[in-house]
Coordinates of N, CA and C in Angstrom, one line a residue:
Chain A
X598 N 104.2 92.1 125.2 CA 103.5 91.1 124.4 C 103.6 91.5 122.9
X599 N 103.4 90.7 122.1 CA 103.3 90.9 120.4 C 101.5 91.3 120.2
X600 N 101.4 92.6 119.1 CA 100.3 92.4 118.7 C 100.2 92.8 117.5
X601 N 99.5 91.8 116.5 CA 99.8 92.5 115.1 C 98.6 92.7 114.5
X602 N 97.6 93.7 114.2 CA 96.3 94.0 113.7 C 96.0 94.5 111.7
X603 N 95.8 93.8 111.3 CA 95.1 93.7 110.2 C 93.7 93.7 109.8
X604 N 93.3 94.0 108.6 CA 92.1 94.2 108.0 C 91.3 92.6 108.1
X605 N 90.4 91.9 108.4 CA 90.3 90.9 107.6 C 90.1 90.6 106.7
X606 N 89.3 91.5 106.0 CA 88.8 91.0 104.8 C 88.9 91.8 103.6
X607 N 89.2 92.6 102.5 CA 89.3 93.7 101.7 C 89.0 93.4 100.2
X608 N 87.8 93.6 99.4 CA 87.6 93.6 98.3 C 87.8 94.5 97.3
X609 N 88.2 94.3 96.2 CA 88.6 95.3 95.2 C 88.7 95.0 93.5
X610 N 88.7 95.8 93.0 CA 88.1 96.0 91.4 C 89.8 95.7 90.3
X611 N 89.6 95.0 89.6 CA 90.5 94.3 88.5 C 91.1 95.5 88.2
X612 N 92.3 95.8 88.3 CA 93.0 97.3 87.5 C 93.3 98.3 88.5
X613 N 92.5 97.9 89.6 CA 92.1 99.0 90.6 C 93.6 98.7 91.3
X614 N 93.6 99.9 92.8 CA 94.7 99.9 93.3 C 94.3 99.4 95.0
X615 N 94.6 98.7 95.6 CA 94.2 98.4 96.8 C 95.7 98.9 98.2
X616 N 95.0 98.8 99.5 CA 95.7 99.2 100.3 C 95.8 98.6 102.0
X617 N 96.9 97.3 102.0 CA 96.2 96.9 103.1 C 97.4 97.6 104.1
X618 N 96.2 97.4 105.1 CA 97.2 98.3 106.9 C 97.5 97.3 107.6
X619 N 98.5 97.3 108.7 CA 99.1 96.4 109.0 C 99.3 97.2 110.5
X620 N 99.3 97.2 111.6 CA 99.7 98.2 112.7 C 99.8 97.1 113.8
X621 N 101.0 97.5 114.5 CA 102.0 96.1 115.1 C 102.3 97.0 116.6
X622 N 102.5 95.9 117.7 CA 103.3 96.8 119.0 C 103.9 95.4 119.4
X623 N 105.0 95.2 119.5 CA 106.1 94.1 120.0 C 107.3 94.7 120.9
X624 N 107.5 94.0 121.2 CA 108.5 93.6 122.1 C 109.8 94.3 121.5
X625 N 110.4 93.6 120.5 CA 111.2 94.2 119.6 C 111.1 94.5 118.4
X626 N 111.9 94.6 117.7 CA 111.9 95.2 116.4 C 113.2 95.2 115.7
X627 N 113.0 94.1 114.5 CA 114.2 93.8 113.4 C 114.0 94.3 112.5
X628 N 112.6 93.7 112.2 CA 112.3 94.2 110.5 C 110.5 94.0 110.3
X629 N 110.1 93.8 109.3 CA 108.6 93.7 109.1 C 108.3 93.0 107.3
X630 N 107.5 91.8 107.5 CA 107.9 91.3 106.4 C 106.3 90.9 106.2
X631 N 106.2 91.4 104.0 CA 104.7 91.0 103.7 C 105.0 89.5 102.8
X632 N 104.0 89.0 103.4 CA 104.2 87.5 102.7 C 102.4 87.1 101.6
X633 N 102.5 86.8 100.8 CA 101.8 86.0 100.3 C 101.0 84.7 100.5
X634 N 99.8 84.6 100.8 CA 98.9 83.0 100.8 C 97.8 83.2 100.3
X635 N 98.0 82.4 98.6 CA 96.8 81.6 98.0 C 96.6 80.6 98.9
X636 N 95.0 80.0 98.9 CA 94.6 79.2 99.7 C 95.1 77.9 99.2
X637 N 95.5 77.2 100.2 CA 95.9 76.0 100.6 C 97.5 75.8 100.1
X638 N 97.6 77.3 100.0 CA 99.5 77.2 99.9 C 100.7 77.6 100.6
X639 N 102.0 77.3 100.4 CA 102.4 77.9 101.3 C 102.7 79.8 101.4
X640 N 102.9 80.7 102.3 CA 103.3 81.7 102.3 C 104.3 81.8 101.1
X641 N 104.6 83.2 100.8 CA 105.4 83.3 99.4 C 105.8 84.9 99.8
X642 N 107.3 85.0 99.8 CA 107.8 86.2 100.4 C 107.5 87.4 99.5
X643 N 107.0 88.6 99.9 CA 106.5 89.8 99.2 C 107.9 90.9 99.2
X644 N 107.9 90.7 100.4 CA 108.7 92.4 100.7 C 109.2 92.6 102.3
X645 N 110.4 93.4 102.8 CA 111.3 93.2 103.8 C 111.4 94.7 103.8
X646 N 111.0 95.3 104.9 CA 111.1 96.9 106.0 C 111.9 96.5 106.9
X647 N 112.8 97.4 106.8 CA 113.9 97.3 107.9 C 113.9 98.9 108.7
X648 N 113.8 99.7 107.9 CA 113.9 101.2 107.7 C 112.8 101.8 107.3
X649 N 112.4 103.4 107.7 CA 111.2 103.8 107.5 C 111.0 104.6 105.8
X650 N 110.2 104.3 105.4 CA 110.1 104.4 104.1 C 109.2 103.7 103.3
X651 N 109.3 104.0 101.6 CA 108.5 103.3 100.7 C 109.6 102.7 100.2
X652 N 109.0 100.9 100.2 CA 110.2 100.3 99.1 C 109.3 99.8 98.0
X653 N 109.4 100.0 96.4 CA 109.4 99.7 95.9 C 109.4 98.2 94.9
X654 N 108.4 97.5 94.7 CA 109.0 96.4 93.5 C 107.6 96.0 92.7
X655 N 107.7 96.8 91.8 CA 107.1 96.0 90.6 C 105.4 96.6 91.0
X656 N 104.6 95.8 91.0 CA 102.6 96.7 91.0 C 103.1 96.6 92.6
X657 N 103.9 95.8 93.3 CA 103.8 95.9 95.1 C 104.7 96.9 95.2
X658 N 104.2 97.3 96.5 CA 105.2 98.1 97.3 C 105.0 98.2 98.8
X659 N 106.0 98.2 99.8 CA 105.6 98.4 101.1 C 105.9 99.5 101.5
X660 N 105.5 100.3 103.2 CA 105.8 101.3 103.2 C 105.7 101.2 105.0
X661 N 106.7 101.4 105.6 CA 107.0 101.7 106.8 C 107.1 102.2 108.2
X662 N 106.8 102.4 108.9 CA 106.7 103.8 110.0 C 106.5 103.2 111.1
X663 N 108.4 103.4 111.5 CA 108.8 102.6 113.2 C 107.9 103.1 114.3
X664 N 107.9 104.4 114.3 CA 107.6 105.2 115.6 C 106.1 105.4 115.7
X665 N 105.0 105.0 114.8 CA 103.9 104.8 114.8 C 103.7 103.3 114.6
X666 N 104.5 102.2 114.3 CA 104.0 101.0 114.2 C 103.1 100.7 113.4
X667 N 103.3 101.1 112.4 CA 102.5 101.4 111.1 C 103.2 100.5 109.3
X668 N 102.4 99.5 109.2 CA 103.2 99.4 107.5 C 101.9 99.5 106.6
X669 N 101.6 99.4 105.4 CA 101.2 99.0 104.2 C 101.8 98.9 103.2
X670 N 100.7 97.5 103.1 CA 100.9 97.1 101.5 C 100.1 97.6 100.5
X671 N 100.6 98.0 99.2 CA 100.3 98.4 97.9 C 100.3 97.9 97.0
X672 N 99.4 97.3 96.3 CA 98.8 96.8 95.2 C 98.5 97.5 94.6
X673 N 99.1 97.8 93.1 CA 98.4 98.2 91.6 C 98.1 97.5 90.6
X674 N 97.3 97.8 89.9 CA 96.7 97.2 88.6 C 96.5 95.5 89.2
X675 N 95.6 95.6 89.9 CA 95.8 94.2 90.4 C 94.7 93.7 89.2
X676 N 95.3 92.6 89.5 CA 94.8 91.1 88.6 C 94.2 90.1 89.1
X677 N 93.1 89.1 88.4 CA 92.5 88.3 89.2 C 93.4 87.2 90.0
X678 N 94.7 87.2 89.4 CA 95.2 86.3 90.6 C 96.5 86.7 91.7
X679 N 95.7 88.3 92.1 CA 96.5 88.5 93.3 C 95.2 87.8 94.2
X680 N 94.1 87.6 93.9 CA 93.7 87.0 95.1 C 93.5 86.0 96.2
X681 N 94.4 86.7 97.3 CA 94.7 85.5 97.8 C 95.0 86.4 99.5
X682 N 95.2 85.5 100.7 CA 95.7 86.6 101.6 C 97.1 87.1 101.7
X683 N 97.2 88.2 102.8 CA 98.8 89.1 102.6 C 98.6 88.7 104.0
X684 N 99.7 88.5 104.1 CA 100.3 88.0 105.7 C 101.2 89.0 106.3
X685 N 100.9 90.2 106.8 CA 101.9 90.7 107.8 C 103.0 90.3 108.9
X686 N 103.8 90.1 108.6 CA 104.9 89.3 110.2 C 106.0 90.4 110.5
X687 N 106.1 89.9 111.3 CA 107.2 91.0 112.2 C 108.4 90.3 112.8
X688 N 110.0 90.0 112.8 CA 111.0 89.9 112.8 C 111.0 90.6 114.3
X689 N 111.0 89.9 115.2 CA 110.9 90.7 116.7 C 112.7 90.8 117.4
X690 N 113.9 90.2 116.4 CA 115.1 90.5 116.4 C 115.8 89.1 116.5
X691 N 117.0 89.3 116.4 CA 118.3 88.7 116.8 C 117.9 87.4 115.3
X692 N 116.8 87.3 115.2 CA 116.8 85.5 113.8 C 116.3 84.9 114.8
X693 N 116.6 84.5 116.2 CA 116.6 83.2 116.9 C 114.8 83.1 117.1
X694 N 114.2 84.0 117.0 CA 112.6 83.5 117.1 C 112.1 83.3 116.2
X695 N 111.1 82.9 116.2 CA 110.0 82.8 114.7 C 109.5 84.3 114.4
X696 N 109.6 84.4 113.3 CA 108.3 85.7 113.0 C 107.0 85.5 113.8
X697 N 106.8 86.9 114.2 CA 105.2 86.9 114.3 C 104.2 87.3 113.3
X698 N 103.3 86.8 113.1 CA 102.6 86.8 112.1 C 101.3 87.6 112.8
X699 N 100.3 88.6 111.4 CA 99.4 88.5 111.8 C 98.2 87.5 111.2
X700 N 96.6 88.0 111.5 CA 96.1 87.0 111.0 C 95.6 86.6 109.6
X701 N 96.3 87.9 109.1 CA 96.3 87.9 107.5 C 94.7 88.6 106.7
X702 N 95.2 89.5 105.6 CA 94.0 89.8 105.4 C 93.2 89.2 104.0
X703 N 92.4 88.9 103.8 CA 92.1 87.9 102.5 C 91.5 89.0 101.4
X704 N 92.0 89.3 100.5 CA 91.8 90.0 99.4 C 90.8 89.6 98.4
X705 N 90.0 90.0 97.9 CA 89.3 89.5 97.0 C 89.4 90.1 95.7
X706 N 89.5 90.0 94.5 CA 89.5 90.9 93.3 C 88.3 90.6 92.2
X707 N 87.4 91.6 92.0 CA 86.5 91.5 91.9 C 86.8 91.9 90.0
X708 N 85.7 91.2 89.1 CA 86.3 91.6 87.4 C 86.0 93.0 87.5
Chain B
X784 N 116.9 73.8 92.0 CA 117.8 73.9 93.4 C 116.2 74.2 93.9
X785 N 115.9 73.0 94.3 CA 114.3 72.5 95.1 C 114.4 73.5 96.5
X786 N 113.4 74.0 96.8 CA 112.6 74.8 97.7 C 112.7 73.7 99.1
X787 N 111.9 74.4 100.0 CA 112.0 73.9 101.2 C 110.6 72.4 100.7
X788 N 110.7 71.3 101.4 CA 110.0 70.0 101.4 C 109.6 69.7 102.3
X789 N 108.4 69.7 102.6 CA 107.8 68.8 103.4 C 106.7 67.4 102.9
X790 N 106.8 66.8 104.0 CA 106.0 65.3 103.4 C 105.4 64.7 104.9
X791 N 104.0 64.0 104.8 CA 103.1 64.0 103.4 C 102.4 65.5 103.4
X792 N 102.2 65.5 102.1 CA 101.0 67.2 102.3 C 99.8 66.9 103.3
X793 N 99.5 65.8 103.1 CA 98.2 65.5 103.8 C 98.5 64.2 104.7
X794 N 97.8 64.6 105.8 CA 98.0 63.4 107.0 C 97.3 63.1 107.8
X795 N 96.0 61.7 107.6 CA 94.7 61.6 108.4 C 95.1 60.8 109.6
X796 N 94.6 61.4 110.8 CA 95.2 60.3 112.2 C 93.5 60.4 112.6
X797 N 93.9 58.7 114.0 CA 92.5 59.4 114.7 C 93.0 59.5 115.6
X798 N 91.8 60.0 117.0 CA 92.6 60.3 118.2 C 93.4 59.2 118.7
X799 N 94.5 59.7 119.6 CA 95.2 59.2 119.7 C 96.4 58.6 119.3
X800 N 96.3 58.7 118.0 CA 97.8 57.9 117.5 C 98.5 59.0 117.7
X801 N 100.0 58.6 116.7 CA 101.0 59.4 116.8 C 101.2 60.1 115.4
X802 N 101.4 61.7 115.1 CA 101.9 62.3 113.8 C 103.4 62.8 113.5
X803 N 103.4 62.4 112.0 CA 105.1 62.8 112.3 C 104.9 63.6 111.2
X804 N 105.8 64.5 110.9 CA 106.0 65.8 109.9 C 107.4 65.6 109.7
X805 N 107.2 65.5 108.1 CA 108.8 65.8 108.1 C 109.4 67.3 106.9
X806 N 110.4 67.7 107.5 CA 110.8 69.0 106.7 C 111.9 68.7 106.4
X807 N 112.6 69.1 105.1 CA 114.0 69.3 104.2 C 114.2 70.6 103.6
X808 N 115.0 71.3 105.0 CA 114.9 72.7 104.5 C 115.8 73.1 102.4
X809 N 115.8 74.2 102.7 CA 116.3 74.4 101.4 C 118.1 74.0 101.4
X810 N 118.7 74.0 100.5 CA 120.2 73.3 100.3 C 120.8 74.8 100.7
X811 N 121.4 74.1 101.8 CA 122.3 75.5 102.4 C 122.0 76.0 103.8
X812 N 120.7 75.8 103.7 CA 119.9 76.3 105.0 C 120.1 75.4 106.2
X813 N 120.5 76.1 107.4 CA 121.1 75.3 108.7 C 119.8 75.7 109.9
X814 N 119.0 76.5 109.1 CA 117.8 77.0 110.6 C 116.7 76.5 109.6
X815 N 115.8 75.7 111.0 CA 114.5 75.4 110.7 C 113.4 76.1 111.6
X816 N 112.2 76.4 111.3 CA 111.2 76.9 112.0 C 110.0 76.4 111.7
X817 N 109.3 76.0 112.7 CA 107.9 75.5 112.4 C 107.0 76.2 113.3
X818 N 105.9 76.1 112.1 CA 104.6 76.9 112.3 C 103.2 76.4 112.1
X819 N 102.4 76.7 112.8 CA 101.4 76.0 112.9 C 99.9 77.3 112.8
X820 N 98.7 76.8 111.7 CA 97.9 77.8 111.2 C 96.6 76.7 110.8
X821 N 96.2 77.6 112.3 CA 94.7 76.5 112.2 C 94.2 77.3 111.6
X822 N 92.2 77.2 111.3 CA 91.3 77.7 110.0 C 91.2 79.1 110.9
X823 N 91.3 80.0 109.5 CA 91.0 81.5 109.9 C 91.9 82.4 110.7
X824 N 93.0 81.1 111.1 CA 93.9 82.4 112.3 C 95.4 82.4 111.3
X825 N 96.4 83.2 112.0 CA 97.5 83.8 111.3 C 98.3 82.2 111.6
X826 N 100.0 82.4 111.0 CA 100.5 81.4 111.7 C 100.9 81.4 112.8
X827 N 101.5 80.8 113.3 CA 101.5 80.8 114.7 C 103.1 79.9 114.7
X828 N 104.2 80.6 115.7 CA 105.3 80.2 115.6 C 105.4 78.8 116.5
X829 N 105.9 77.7 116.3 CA 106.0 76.7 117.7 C 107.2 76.4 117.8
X830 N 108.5 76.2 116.8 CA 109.9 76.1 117.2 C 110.6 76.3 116.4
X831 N 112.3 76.7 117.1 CA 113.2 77.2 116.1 C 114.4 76.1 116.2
X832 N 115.1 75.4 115.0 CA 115.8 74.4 115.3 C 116.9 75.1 114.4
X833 N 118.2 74.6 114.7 CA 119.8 74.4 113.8 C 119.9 72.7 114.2
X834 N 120.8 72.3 113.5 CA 121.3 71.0 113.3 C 121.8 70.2 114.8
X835 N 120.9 69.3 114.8 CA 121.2 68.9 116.4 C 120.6 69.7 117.5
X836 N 120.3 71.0 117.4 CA 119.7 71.9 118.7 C 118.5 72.4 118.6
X837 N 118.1 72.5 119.6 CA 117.1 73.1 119.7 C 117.2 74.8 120.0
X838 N 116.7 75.0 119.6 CA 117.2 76.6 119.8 C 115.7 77.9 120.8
X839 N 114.8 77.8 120.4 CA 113.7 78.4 120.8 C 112.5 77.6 120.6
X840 N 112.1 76.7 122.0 CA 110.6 75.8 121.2 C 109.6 76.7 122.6
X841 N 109.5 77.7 122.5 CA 108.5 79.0 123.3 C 107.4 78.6 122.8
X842 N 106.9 78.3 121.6 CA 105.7 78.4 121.0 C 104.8 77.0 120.9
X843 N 105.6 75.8 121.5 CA 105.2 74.3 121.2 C 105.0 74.1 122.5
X844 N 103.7 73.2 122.6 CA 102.9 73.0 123.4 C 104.1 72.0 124.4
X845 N 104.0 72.3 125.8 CA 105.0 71.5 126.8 C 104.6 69.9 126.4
X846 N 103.3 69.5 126.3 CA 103.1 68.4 126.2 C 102.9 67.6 124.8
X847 N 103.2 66.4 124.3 CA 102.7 65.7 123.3 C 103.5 66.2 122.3
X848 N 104.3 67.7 122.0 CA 105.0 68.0 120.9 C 106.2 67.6 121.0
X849 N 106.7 67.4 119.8 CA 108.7 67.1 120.1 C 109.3 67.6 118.7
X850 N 110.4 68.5 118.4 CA 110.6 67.9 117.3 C 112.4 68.1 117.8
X851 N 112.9 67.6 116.3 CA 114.5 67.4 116.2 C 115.0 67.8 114.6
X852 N 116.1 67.9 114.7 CA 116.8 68.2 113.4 C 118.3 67.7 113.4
X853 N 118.0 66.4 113.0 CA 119.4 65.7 113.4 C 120.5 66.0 111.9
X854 N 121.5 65.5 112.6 CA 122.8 66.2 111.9 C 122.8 65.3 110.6
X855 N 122.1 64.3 110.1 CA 121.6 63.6 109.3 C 119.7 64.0 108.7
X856 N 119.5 64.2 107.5 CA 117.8 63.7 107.3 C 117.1 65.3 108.3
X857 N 116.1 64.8 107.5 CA 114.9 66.1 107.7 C 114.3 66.4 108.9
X858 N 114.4 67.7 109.4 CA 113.5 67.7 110.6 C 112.3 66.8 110.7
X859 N 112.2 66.7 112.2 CA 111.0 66.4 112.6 C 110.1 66.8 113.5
X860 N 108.7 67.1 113.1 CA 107.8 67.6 114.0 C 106.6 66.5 114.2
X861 N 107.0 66.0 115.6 CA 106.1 64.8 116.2 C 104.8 65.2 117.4
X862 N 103.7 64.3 116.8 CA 102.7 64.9 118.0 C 102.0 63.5 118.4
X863 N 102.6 63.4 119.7 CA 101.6 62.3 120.0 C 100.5 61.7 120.7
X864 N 99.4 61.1 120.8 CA 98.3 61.1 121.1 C 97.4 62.6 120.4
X865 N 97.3 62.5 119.2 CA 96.8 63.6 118.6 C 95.2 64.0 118.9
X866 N 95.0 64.9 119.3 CA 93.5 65.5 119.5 C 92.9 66.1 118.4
X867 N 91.8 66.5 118.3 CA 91.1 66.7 117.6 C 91.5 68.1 116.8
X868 N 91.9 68.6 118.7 CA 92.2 70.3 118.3 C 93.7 70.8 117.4
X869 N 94.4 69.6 117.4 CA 96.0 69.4 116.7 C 95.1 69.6 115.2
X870 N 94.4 69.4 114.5 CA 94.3 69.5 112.8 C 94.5 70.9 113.0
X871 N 95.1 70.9 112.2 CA 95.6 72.5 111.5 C 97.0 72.1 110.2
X872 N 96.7 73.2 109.3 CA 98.0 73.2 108.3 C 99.3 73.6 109.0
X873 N 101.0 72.8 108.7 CA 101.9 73.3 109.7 C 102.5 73.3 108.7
X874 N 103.1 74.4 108.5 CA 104.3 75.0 107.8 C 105.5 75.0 108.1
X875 N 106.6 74.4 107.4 CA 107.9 74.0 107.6 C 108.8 75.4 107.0
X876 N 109.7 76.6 107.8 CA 110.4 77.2 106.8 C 111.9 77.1 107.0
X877 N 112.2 77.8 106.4 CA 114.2 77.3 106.6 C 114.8 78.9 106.1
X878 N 115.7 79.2 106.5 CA 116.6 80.4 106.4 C 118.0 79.8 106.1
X879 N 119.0 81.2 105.7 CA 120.1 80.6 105.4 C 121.4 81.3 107.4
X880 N 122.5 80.9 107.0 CA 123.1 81.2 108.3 C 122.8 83.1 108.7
X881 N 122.9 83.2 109.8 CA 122.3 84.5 110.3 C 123.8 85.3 109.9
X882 N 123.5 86.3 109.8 CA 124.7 87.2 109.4 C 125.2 87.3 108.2
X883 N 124.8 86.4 107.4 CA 125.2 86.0 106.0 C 124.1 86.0 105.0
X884 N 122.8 86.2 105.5 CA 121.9 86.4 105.0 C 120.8 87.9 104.8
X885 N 120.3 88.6 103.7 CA 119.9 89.6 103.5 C 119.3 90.2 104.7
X886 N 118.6 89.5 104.8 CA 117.8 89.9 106.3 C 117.3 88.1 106.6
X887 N 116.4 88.5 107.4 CA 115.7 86.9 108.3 C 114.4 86.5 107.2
X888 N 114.7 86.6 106.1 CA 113.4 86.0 105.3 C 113.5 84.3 105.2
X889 N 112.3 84.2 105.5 CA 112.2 82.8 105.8 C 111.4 82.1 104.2
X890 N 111.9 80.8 104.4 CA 111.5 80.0 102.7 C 110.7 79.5 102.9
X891 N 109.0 78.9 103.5 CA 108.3 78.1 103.6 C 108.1 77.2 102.5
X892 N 107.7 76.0 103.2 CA 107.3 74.9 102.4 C 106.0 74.8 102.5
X893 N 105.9 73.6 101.5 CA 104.0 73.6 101.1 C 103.1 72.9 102.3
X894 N 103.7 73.0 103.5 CA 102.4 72.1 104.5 C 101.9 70.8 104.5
X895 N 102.2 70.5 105.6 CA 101.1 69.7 105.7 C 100.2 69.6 106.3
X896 N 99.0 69.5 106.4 CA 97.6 69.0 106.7 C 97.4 68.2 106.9
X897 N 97.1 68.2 108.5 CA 96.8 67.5 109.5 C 95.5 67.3 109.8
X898 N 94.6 66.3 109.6 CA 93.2 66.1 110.3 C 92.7 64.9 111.1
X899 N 92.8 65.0 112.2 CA 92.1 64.5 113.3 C 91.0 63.8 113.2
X900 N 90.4 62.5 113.0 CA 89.2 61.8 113.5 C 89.1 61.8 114.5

């Protein structure tokens, strides 16, 4: 079975650095992808784990770990309009399925 | 070079009629995927299309759902006799050919929103 567990809900301070968890157990495993949703929009691609590690881009960054089923996301110097939810999905292999998604955690950024 | 399309953003049925969704993935892209994300929950996968095929519909209800992706014009995701419990936002996304692409990042489009009388 697919399961993908997230925070629901996570509030945080303008400037500040935030940190969402993501912890997954599937079936397979391609890759692990963080997506973006302001409300009533569509997802907006963040970041792509294929390999265990920190990847890098810009205040985001994701960070990895196959064998514990483990990712986060990293937020710095956040601003009032990261708020919005981070969508965890998981690439369960080959392209031919949909991502699995989790239920996303909704961020709030506080002045 | 326009993003993935869907139409209408918004679409009021009452029970029973029929809903049609339509998607135009991004230029280039030959795989379509639709997803469905009622209030408060994650998305939820319902089918995986290429041009003319159906490829993986695991996630779409056996009954009342259909869709297609003909070798002409924009997918389609059809639901007929619509229930109450069908409103939810569905997300249309598109990728480019497998193997040829970075990894499996998918392009979503802006939804549409579906609500049920």
């Amino acid at each position: 079975g697919q399961n993908i567990d997230q925070p629901t809900e996570m509030t945080a301070t303008e400037g500040a650095i935030v940190q969402i968890n993501c912890t997954y157990q599937t079936s397979g495993f391609n890759g692990l992808f963080w997506y973006q949703q302001h409300a009533g929009e569509a997802p907006t691609f963040l970041s792509y784990n294929v390999l265990d590690g920190l990847e890098e881009k810009g205040r985001f960054s994701s960070f990895l770990s196959r064998s514990k089923g483990y990712s986060y996301l990293l937020l710095k110097e956040l601003q009032m309009k990261d708020s919005a939810s981070y969508l965890c999905a998981i690439d369960s292999g080959g392209g031919a399925d949909g991502l699995t998604f989790g239920k996303g955690t909704h961020l709030i950024i506080q002045p | 070079n326009a993003g993935v399309m869907q139409n209408p953003r918004h679409l009021v049925r009452r029970r029973g009629q029929e809903a049609r969704l339509r998607c135009s993935p991004m230029k280039g892209h030959s795989h379509v995927y639709w997803y469905r994300q009622l209030p408060e929950e994650g998305l939820k996968f319902m089918v995986y299309l290429q041009k003319e095929n159906i490829i993986d519909e695991s996630g779409m209800p056996k009954e009342r759902f259909s869709a297609e992706f003909p070798k002409e014009g924009p997918s389609i995701l059809r639901i007929q006799q619509v229930v109450r419990g069908d409103s939810a936002a569905y997300f249309c996304a598109s990728s480019p050919v497998i193997g040829l692409a970075y990894n499996n990042e998918q392009f979503f489009g802006p939804g549409t929103r579906l609500t049920v009388l």
